[in-house]
Coordinates of C-alpha atoms and ligand atoms in Angstrom, one line a residue:
X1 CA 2.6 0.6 78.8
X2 CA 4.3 0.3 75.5
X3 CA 5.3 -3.4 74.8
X4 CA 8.5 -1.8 72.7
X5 CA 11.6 -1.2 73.6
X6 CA 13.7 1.7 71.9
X7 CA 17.6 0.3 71.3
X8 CA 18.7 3.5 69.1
X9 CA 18.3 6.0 66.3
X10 CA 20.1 5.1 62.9
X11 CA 19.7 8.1 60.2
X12 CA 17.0 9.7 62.5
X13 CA 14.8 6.9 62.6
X14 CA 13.6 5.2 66.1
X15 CA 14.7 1.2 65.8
X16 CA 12.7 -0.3 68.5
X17 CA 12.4 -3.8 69.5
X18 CA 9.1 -5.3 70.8
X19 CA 9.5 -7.3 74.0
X20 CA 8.0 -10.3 73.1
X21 CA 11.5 -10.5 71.0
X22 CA 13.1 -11.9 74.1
X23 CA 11.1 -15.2 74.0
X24 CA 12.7 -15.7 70.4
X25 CA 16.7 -15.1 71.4
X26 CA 15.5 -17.7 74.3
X27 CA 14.6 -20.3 71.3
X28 CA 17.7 -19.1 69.3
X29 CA 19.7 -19.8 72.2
X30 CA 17.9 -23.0 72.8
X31 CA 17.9 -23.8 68.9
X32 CA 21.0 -22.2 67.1
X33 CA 23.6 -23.4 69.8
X34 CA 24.5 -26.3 69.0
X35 CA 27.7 -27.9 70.9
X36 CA 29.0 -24.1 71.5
X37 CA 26.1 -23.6 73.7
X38 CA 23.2 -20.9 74.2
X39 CA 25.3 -17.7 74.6
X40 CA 26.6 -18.9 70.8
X41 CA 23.0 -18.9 69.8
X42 CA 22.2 -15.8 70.7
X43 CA 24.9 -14.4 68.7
X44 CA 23.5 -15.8 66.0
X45 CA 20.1 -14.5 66.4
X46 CA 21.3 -11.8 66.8
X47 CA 22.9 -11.9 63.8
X48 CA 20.0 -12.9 61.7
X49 CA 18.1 -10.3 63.5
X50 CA 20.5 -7.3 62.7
X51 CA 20.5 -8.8 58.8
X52 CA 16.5 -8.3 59.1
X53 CA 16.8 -4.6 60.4
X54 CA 19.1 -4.0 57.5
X55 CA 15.8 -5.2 55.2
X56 CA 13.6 -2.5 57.0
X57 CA 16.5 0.4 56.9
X58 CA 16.8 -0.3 53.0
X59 CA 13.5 0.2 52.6
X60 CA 13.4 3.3 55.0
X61 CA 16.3 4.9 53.4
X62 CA 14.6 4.4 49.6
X63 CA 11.0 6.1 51.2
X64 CA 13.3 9.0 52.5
X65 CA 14.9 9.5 49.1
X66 CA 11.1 10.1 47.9
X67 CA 10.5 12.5 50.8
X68 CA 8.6 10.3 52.4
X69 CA 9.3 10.2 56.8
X70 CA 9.7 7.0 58.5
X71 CA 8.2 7.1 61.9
X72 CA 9.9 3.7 63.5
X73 CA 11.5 0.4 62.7
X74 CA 10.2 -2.2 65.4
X75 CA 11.9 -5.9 65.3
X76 CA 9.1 -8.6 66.0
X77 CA 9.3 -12.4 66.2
X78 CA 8.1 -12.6 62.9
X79 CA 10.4 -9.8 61.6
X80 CA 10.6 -6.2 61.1
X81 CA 8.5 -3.4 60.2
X82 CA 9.6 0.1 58.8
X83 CA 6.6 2.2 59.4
X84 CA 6.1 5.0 57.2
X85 CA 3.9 7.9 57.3
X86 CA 2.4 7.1 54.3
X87 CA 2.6 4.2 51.1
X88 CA 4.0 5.7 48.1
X89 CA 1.6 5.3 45.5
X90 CA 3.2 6.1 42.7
X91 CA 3.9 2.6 40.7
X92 CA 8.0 3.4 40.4
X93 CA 8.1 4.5 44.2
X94 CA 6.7 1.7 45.3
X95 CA 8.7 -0.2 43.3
X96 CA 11.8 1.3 44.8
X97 CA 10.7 1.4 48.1
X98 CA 9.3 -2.2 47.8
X99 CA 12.3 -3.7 46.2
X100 CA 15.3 -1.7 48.4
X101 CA 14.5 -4.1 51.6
X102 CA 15.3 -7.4 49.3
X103 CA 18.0 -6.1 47.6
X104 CA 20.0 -5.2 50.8
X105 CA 19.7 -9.0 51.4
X106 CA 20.7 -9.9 48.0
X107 CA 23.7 -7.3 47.9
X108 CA 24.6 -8.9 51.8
X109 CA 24.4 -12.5 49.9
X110 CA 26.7 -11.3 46.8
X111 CA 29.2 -10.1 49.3
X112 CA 29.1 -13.3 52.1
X113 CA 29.6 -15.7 49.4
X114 CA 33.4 -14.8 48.1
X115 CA 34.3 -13.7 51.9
X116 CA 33.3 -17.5 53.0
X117 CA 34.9 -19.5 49.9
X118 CA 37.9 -17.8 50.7
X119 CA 37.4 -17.7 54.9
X120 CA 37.1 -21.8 54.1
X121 CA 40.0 -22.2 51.3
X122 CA 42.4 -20.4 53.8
X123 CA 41.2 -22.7 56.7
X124 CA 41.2 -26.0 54.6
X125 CA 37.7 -26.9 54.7
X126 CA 35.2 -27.4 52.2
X127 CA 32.2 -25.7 51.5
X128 CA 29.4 -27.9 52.6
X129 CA 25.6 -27.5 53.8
X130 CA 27.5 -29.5 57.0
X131 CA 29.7 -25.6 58.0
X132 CA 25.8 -24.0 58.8
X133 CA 25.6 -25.8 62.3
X134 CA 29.6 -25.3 62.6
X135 CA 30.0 -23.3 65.2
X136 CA 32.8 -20.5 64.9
X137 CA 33.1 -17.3 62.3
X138 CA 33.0 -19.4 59.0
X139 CA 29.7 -21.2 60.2
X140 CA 28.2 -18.0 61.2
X141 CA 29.0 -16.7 57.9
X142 CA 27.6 -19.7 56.1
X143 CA 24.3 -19.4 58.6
X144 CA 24.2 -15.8 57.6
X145 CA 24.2 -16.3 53.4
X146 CA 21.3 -18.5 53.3
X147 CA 19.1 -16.6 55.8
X148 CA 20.1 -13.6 53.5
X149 CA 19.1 -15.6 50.5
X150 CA 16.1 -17.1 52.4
X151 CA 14.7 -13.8 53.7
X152 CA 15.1 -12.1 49.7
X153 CA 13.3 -15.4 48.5
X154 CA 10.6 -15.1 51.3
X155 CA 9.8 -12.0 50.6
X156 CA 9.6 -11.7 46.7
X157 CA 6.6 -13.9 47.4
X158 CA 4.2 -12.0 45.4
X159 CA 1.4 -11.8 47.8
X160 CA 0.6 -8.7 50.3
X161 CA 1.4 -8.2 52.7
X162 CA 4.9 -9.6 51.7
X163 CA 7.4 -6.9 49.7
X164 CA 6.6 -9.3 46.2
X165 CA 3.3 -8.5 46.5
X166 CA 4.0 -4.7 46.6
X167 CA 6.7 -5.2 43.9
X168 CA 3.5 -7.4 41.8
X169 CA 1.2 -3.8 42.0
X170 CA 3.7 -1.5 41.4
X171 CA 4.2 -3.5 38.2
X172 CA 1.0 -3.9 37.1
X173 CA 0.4 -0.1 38.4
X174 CA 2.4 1.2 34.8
X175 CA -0.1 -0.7 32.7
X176 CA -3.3 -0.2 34.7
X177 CA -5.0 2.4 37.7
X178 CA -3.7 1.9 41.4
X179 CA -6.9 0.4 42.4
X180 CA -7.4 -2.2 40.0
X181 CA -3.3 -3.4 40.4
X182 CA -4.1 -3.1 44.0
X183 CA -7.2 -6.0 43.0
X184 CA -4.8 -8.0 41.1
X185 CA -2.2 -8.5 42.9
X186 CA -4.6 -9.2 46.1
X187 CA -5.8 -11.9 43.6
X188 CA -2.6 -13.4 42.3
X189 CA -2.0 -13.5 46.5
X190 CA -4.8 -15.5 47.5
X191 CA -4.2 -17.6 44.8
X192 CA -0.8 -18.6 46.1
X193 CA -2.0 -18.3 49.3
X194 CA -4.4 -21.6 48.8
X195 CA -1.9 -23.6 46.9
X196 CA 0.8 -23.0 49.6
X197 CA -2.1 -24.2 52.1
X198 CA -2.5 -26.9 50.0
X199 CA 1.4 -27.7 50.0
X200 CA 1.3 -27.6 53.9
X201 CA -1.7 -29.7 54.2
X202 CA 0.2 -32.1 52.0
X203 CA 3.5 -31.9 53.4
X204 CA 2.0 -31.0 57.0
X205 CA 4.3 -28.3 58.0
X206 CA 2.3 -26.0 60.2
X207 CA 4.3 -23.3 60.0
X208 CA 4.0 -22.7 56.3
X209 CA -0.1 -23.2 56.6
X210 CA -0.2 -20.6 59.2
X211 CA 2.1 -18.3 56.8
X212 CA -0.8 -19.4 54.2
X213 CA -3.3 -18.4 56.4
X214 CA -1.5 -15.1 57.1
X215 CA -1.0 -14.2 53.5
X216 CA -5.2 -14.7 52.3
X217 CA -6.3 -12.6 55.1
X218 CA -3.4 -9.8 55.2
X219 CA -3.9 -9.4 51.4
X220 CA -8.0 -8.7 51.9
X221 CA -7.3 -6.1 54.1
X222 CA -4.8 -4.4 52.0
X223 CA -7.8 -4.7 48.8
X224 CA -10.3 -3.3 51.1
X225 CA -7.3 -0.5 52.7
X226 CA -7.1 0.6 49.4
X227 CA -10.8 0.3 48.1
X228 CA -11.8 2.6 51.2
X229 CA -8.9 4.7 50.3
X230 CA -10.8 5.5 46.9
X231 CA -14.5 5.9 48.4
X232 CA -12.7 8.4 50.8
X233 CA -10.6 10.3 48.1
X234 CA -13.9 11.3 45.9
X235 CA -15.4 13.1 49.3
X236 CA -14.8 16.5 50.4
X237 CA -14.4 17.9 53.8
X238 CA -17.4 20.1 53.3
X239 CA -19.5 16.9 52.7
X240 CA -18.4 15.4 56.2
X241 CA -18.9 18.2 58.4
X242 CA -21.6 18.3 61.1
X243 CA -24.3 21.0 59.6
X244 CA -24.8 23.4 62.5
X245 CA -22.6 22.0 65.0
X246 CA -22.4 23.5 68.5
X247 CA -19.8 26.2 69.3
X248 CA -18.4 27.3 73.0
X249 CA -17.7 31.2 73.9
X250 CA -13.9 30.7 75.1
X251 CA -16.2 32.4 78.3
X252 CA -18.0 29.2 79.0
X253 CA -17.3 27.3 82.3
X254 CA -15.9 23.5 82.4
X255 CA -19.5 23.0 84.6
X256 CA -21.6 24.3 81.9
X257 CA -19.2 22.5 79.2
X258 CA -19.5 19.3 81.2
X259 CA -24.0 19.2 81.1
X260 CA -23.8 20.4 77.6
X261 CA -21.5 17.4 76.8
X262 CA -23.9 14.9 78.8
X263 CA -26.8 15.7 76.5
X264 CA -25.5 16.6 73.5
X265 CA -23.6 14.0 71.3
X266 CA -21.6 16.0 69.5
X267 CA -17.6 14.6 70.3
X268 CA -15.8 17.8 69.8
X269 CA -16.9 21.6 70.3
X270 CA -15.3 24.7 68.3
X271 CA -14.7 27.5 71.0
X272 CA -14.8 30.5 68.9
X273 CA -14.1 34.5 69.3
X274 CA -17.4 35.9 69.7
X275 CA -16.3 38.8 67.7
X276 CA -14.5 37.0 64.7
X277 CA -16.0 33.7 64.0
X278 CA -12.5 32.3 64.5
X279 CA -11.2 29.3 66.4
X280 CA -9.5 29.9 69.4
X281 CA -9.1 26.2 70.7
X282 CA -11.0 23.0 70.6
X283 CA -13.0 21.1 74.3
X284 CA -13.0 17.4 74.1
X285 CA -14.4 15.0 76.2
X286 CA -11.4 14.3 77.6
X287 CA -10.1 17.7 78.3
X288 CA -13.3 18.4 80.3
X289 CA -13.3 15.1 81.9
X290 CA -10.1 15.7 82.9
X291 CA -10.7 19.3 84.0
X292 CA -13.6 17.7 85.9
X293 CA -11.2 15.2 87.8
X294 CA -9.3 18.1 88.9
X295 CA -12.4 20.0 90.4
X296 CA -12.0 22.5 88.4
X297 CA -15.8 23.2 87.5
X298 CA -15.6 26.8 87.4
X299 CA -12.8 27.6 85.0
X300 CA -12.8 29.0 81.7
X301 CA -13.5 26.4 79.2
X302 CA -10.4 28.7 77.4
X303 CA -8.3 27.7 80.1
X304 CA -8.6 24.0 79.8
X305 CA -9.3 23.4 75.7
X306 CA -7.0 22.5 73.4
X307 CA -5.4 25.6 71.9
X308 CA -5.7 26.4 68.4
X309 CA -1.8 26.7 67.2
X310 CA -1.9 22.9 68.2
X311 CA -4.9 21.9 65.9
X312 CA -4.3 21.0 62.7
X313 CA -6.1 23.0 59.6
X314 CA -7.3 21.6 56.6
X315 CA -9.2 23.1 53.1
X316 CA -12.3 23.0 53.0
X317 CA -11.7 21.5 49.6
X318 CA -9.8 18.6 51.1
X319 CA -10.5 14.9 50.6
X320 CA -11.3 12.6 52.8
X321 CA -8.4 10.5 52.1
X322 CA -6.2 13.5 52.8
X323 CA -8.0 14.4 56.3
X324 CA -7.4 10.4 57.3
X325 CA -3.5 11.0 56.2
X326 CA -3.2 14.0 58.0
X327 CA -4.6 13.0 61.3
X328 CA -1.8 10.1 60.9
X329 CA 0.0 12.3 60.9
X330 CA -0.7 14.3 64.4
X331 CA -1.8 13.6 67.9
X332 CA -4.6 15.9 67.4
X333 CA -8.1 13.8 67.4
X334 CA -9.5 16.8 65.2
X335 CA -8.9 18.9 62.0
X336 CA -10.1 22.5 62.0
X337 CA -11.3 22.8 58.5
X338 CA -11.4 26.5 56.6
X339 CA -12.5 27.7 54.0
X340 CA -9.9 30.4 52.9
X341 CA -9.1 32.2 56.3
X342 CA -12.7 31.6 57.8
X343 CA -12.9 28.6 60.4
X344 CA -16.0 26.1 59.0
X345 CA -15.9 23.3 61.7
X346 CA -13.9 20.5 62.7
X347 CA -13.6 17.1 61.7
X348 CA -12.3 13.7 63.3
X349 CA -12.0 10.1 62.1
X350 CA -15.2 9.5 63.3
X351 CA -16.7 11.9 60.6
X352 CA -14.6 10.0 58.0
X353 CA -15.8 6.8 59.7
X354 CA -19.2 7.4 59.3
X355 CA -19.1 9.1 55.6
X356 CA -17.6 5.7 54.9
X357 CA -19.8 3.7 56.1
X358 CA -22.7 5.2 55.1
X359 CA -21.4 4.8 51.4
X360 CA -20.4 1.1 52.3
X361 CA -23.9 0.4 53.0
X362 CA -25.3 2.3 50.0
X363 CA -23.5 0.2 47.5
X364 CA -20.4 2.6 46.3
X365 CA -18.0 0.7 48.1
X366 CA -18.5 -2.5 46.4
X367 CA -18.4 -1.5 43.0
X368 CA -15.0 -0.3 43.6
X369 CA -13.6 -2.4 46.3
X370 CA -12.9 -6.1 45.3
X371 CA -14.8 -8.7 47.7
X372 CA -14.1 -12.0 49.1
X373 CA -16.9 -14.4 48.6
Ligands
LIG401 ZN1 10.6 -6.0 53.2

């Protein structure tokens, strides 16, 4: 089962909410009450909740304006996340993209502040810090300016895998290549990261030395992320295909599919014309399994594969990096890869896997990658 819950579609993007958001509008009711009671606290979380989706659509809008598709928004405990197919890399789009989720919160702020000076002037009160726990509109309003401020401070943080930390490469990304901002900025993060340890030690807030915590490790695995990304992007398809893989006739029963598969490790088999050399589909595991399951032993292995129009096709002058993106992109486990019109073999992530790590353990990856320790 999928632990999120889908609540709508706002400029064709899913907003889903995961359901472990429910234990946190139980605290906010518990918490953000006050003397007006839960239901007043959950209103208010809410709120802050709907201020933090507005983060994630400004950054989803400023991908889309650089063509780039947003699969989902999920709300979590901890926040939101816009997924998007892929990171822009160029150093002003990520900028943009990085900076768009803050700046919502920072417009929000510039527009809360006269709308509660005047809310309070025509009601008599004074702006205080006291109005925050008020409940009623103005308090809500109050509540709602410093988590917008809070959540634009928070998340200028220049560490990954906070928005600063993007907005920190993309900056050093017009002076230097992606790679080596990418091992700066991973730097200038674990940096901060150990002095805000140090300030929770000090202090001991827990919460802030788990954030600490959360910031060193997140921001290793967005310097190795991008280290792999450029062992990967210097390796062609042709280099990762299986020499002399096995291929099926279309002809071939599931029961002769099914002993091949049991001695043969090969994860994926080609069925091809017998005339033509081209692909007609593609007979998982799975598929056969399944096939199996259904006692189906003596169909056509064509009848049960996964159909050709539904793999996706490659160059055989592809990178890595661009097979990895593209089965991102799909459902498909495999790429048919072709040189010109000819099919020349599939590939999965496995194949990428196992490129990679085979240049991990020679040595490339360490030259290029930056290491902890
Ligand atoms: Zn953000």
């Amino acid at each position: 089962m999928s632990w999120s819950l889908k609540l709508g579609r706002i400029f064709g993007i899913d907003i889903k909410v995961h359901l472990t958001f429910l234990l946190i509008l139980i605290w906010g009711a518990l918490n953000y009450g006050g003397s007006a009671g839960p239901l007043y606290g959950v209103v208010v979380t809410l709120a802050l909740f709907s201020l933090v989706l507005l983060h994630e659509l400004g950054h989803s809008l400023a991908a889309m304006g650089y063509g780039i598709p947003v699969k989902d928004i999920t709300l979590l405990p901890i926040g939101g996340v816009a997924r998007l197919e892929r990171m822009p890399e160029k150093p002003l789009h990520e900028l943009v993209v990085a900076l768009a989720g803050p700046l919502v919160n920072v417009i929000l702020a510039v527009v809360l502040l006269p709308v509660i000076t005047v809310l309070a002037v025509l009601q008599g009160e004074a702006v205080t810090l006291g109005m925050l726990t008020q409940p009623g509109l103005l308090g809500l309003l109050a509540f709602l300016l410093t988590a917008n401020i809070s959540l634009a401070v928070f998340n200028m943080i220049p560490a990954f895998p906070l928005d600063g930390g993007r907005v920190l490469r993309a900056t050093l990304g017009f002076f230097t290549d992606y790679q080596r901002a990418t091992q700066a900025a991973v730097i200038v993060g674990r940096v901060l990261a150990v002095g805000l340890g140090l300030v929770a030690i000090y202090t001991g807030q827990i919460f802030l030395a788990l954030i600490a915590v959360f910031i060193f490790f997140a921001g290793g695995q967005e310097g190795q992320a991008v280290a792999a990304r450029g062992v990967l992007r210097r390796v062609r398809v042709a280099q990762a295909l299986t020499p002399h893989a096995v291929a099926l006739s279309p002809e071939a029963t599931v029961g002769q599919v099914a002993s091949l598969m049991m001695t043969n490790r090969q994860p994926d088999f080609p069925v091809l014309d017998p005339a033509t050399g081209q692909l007609l589909g593609v007979a998982s595991h799975r598929s056969v399994a399944q096939a199996m399951e259904q006692g189906r032993w003596r169909s056509r292995i064509a009848d049960v594969m996964q159909q050709a129009r539904h793999v996706p096709t490659i160059a055989l002058t592809a990178t890595l990096d661009e097979v990895q993106d593209k089965l991102a992109q799909t459902s498909s486990r495999v790429i048919a890869v072709y040189d010109g019109l000819h099919f020349r073999g599939l590939v999965s992530l496995e194949d990428v896997y196992r490129v990679f790590q085979f240049l991990s353990r020679s040595g490339s990856v360490g030259r290029i990658g930056w290491q902890a320790g």
